[in-house]
């Protein structure tokens, strides 16, 4: 999966290129439990080349996820345990729309522990996709992310997500709502204020960027469209800061498909 990407780190740094390449090695079988996920970023001074394998399905308290462990290749080319980081793949589904075909959302945990988690949304760019210049499209999906309060305590989050793209004017509007939150023990928790936010963005090529505005937080959003033929799916990353000076932060990624 390559092309326009969105990514955000839970320490507040955001990037439009979390990884320059994300590949899945099916290893010649239809069994997803033996897939190997490779992440690379060959841009800039910091080179990333990491692999994760043996994804295990589970429910993290907010929905379905698959968690894979880091692996490296030994001198014989065999996969052996690597560092302590993990890869979490989020399965964004809708009762009406089903899952995503061209977009994968996920999170890479830090190594060593205590660093910033990296949330990412990568998409499979189809050479047949043509961005419309007229008309509108409505998208529905969900987000996964992290809320960090002013004291530095982190909570995992999930929400509903909707977007409307006007391909004639280049305007994208939408909202993230119905946020759910759990603590480190997977117990339900409540934020000190509403985490819901509205999105106002502008399309440029197959990407879009703009503002994310909530009742107590403001920030930015970056995203991209994917699909074969028409842009039937979209992905985005968001990063918001508390406006009242309390130090709270909300970061994450979202995936959607057309209604």
PDB file of C-alpha atoms in Angstrom, residues 35-153:
ATOM      1  CA  UNK A  35       0.810 -12.832   7.424  1.00  0.00           C
ATOM      2  CA  UNK A  36       3.918 -10.660   7.806  1.00  0.00           C
ATOM      3  CA  UNK A  37       3.444  -6.864   7.820  1.00  0.00           C
ATOM      4  CA  UNK A  38       6.391  -4.699   6.728  1.00  0.00           C
ATOM      5  CA  UNK A  39       6.727  -0.966   7.368  1.00  0.00           C
ATOM      6  CA  UNK A  40       9.351   1.197   5.750  1.00  0.00           C
ATOM      7  CA  UNK A  41      10.168   4.877   5.721  1.00  0.00           C
ATOM      8  CA  UNK A  42      13.196   5.623   3.593  1.00  0.00           C
ATOM      9  CA  UNK A  43      12.687   9.408   3.589  1.00  0.00           C
ATOM     10  CA  UNK A  44      14.865  11.790   5.582  1.00  0.00           C
ATOM     11  CA  UNK A  45      17.607  11.001   8.066  1.00  0.00           C
ATOM     12  CA  UNK A  46      15.639   8.389  10.023  1.00  0.00           C
ATOM     13  CA  UNK A  47      15.194   5.078   8.166  1.00  0.00           C
ATOM     14  CA  UNK A  48      12.479   2.715   9.421  1.00  0.00           C
ATOM     15  CA  UNK A  49      12.324  -0.939   8.379  1.00  0.00           C
ATOM     16  CA  UNK A  50      10.193  -3.043  10.724  1.00  0.00           C
ATOM     17  CA  UNK A  51       8.245  -6.294  10.406  1.00  0.00           C
ATOM     18  CA  UNK A  52       5.386  -7.721  12.442  1.00  0.00           C
ATOM     19  CA  UNK A  53       3.956 -11.242  12.349  1.00  0.00           C
ATOM     20  CA  UNK A  54       1.508 -13.662  13.966  1.00  0.00           C
ATOM     21  CA  UNK A  55      -1.488 -11.299  14.235  1.00  0.00           C
ATOM     22  CA  UNK A  56      -3.962 -12.430  16.872  1.00  0.00           C
ATOM     23  CA  UNK A  57      -7.608 -11.323  16.788  1.00  0.00           C
ATOM     24  CA  UNK A  58      -9.162  -9.906  19.929  1.00  0.00           C
ATOM     25  CA  UNK A  59     -11.526  -7.249  21.250  1.00  0.00           C
ATOM     26  CA  UNK A  60      -9.731  -4.423  23.035  1.00  0.00           C
ATOM     27  CA  UNK A  61     -12.872  -3.063  24.684  1.00  0.00           C
ATOM     28  CA  UNK A  62     -13.633  -0.662  21.840  1.00  0.00           C
ATOM     29  CA  UNK A  63     -13.905  -3.114  18.966  1.00  0.00           C
ATOM     30  CA  UNK A  64     -12.148  -5.746  16.886  1.00  0.00           C
ATOM     31  CA  UNK A  65      -8.375  -5.546  16.537  1.00  0.00           C
ATOM     32  CA  UNK A  66      -5.497  -7.754  15.403  1.00  0.00           C
ATOM     33  CA  UNK A  67      -2.238  -7.521  17.347  1.00  0.00           C
ATOM     34  CA  UNK A  68       1.074  -8.647  15.821  1.00  0.00           C
ATOM     35  CA  UNK A  69       4.534  -8.855  17.414  1.00  0.00           C
ATOM     36  CA  UNK A  70       7.810  -7.490  16.059  1.00  0.00           C
ATOM     37  CA  UNK A  71      10.079  -9.936  14.228  1.00  0.00           C
ATOM     38  CA  UNK A  72      13.460  -9.813  12.506  1.00  0.00           C
ATOM     39  CA  UNK A  73      15.231 -12.188  10.138  1.00  0.00           C
ATOM     40  CA  UNK A  74      18.188 -14.157  11.470  1.00  0.00           C
ATOM     41  CA  UNK A  75      21.280 -15.020   9.421  1.00  0.00           C
ATOM     42  CA  UNK A  76      19.393 -17.911   7.845  1.00  0.00           C
ATOM     43  CA  UNK A  77      16.454 -15.730   6.825  1.00  0.00           C
ATOM     44  CA  UNK A  78      14.058 -17.165   9.404  1.00  0.00           C
ATOM     45  CA  UNK A  79      11.713 -14.879  11.341  1.00  0.00           C
ATOM     46  CA  UNK A  80      12.635 -14.637  15.023  1.00  0.00           C
ATOM     47  CA  UNK A  81      11.343 -12.384  17.849  1.00  0.00           C
ATOM     48  CA  UNK A  82      12.492  -8.773  17.591  1.00  0.00           C
ATOM     49  CA  UNK A  83      11.947  -5.847  19.950  1.00  0.00           C
ATOM     50  CA  UNK A  84       9.048  -5.325  22.349  1.00  0.00           C
ATOM     51  CA  UNK A  85       6.950  -3.155  20.019  1.00  0.00           C
ATOM     52  CA  UNK A  86       3.606  -4.363  18.684  1.00  0.00           C
ATOM     53  CA  UNK A  87       1.408  -3.602  15.698  1.00  0.00           C
ATOM     54  CA  UNK A  88      -2.333  -3.143  16.271  1.00  0.00           C
ATOM     55  CA  UNK A  89      -4.584  -3.279  13.202  1.00  0.00           C
ATOM     56  CA  UNK A  90      -8.034  -1.738  13.594  1.00  0.00           C
ATOM     57  CA  UNK A  91     -11.012  -3.252  11.786  1.00  0.00           C
ATOM     58  CA  UNK A  92     -13.374  -0.367  11.042  1.00  0.00           C
ATOM     59  CA  UNK A  93     -16.772  -1.749  10.080  1.00  0.00           C
ATOM     60  CA  UNK A  94     -20.272  -0.389   9.702  1.00  0.00           C
ATOM     61  CA  UNK A  95     -23.520  -2.306   9.969  1.00  0.00           C
ATOM     62  CA  UNK A  96     -24.660  -0.779   6.687  1.00  0.00           C
ATOM     63  CA  UNK A  97     -21.374  -0.304   4.842  1.00  0.00           C
ATOM     64  CA  UNK A  98     -19.249  -3.282   5.868  1.00  0.00           C
ATOM     65  CA  UNK A  99     -15.467  -3.086   6.164  1.00  0.00           C
ATOM     66  CA  UNK A 100     -12.796  -1.207   4.236  1.00  0.00           C
ATOM     67  CA  UNK A 101     -11.241  -2.629   1.055  1.00  0.00           C
ATOM     68  CA  UNK A 102      -8.512  -0.079   0.275  1.00  0.00           C
ATOM     69  CA  UNK A 103      -7.628   1.424   3.670  1.00  0.00           C
ATOM     70  CA  UNK A 104      -5.931  -0.019   6.751  1.00  0.00           C
ATOM     71  CA  UNK A 105      -5.788   1.780  10.096  1.00  0.00           C
ATOM     72  CA  UNK A 106      -3.336   0.850  12.794  1.00  0.00           C
ATOM     73  CA  UNK A 107      -0.947   1.749  15.579  1.00  0.00           C
ATOM     74  CA  UNK A 108       2.680   0.884  16.259  1.00  0.00           C
ATOM     75  CA  UNK A 109       3.671   0.867  19.920  1.00  0.00           C
ATOM     76  CA  UNK A 110       6.959   2.480  20.985  1.00  0.00           C
ATOM     77  CA  UNK A 111      10.205   0.684  21.684  1.00  0.00           C
ATOM     78  CA  UNK A 112      11.352   1.122  24.341  1.00  0.00           C
ATOM     79  CA  UNK A 113       8.050   1.470  26.201  1.00  0.00           C
ATOM     80  CA  UNK A 114       7.119   4.961  27.324  1.00  0.00           C
ATOM     81  CA  UNK A 115       7.620   6.644  23.962  1.00  0.00           C
ATOM     82  CA  UNK A 116       5.018   7.894  21.530  1.00  0.00           C
ATOM     83  CA  UNK A 117       2.598   5.561  19.779  1.00  0.00           C
ATOM     84  CA  UNK A 118       2.388   6.053  16.009  1.00  0.00           C
ATOM     85  CA  UNK A 119      -1.117   5.904  14.538  1.00  0.00           C
ATOM     86  CA  UNK A 120      -1.317   5.453  10.776  1.00  0.00           C
ATOM     87  CA  UNK A 121      -3.777   5.186   7.926  1.00  0.00           C
ATOM     88  CA  UNK A 122      -2.429   3.715   4.705  1.00  0.00           C
ATOM     89  CA  UNK A 123      -4.285   3.197   1.472  1.00  0.00           C
ATOM     90  CA  UNK A 124      -3.998   1.081  -1.630  1.00  0.00           C
ATOM     91  CA  UNK A 125      -3.857   3.460  -4.575  1.00  0.00           C
ATOM     92  CA  UNK A 126      -5.547   2.114  -7.697  1.00  0.00           C
ATOM     93  CA  UNK A 127      -4.233   3.463 -11.033  1.00  0.00           C
ATOM     94  CA  UNK A 128      -7.795   3.349 -12.323  1.00  0.00           C
ATOM     95  CA  UNK A 129      -9.092   5.793  -9.690  1.00  0.00           C
ATOM     96  CA  UNK A 130     -10.239   9.089 -11.172  1.00  0.00           C
ATOM     97  CA  UNK A 131     -10.994  12.039  -8.909  1.00  0.00           C
ATOM     98  CA  UNK A 132     -14.335  13.599  -9.900  1.00  0.00           C
ATOM     99  CA  UNK A 133     -14.574  17.314 -10.674  1.00  0.00           C
ATOM    100  CA  UNK A 134     -18.319  17.537 -10.065  1.00  0.00           C
ATOM    101  CA  UNK A 135     -20.856  16.064  -7.692  1.00  0.00           C
ATOM    102  CA  UNK A 136     -20.732  15.054  -4.050  1.00  0.00           C
ATOM    103  CA  UNK A 137     -20.148  11.879  -2.061  1.00  0.00           C
ATOM    104  CA  UNK A 138     -20.979  10.951   1.521  1.00  0.00           C
ATOM    105  CA  UNK A 139     -18.721   8.705   3.584  1.00  0.00           C
ATOM    106  CA  UNK A 140     -19.255   6.892   6.883  1.00  0.00           C
ATOM    107  CA  UNK A 141     -16.824   5.053   9.139  1.00  0.00           C
ATOM    108  CA  UNK A 142     -15.019   5.383  12.423  1.00  0.00           C
ATOM    109  CA  UNK A 143     -11.879   6.517  14.209  1.00  0.00           C
ATOM    110  CA  UNK A 144      -9.344   5.019  16.584  1.00  0.00           C
ATOM    111  CA  UNK A 145      -6.960   7.075  18.646  1.00  0.00           C
ATOM    112  CA  UNK A 146      -5.771   8.296  21.991  1.00  0.00           C
ATOM    113  CA  UNK A 147      -6.747  11.025  24.439  1.00  0.00           C
ATOM    114  CA  UNK A 148      -4.008  12.285  26.773  1.00  0.00           C
ATOM    115  CA  UNK A 149      -5.147  14.496  29.654  1.00  0.00           C
ATOM    116  CA  UNK A 150      -3.175  17.366  31.149  1.00  0.00           C
ATOM    117  CA  UNK A 151      -1.566  15.049  33.694  1.00  0.00           C
ATOM    118  CA  UNK A 152      -0.214  12.818  30.918  1.00  0.00           C
ATOM    119  CA  UNK A 153      -2.631   9.914  31.497  1.00  0.00           C
TER     120      UNK A 153
END
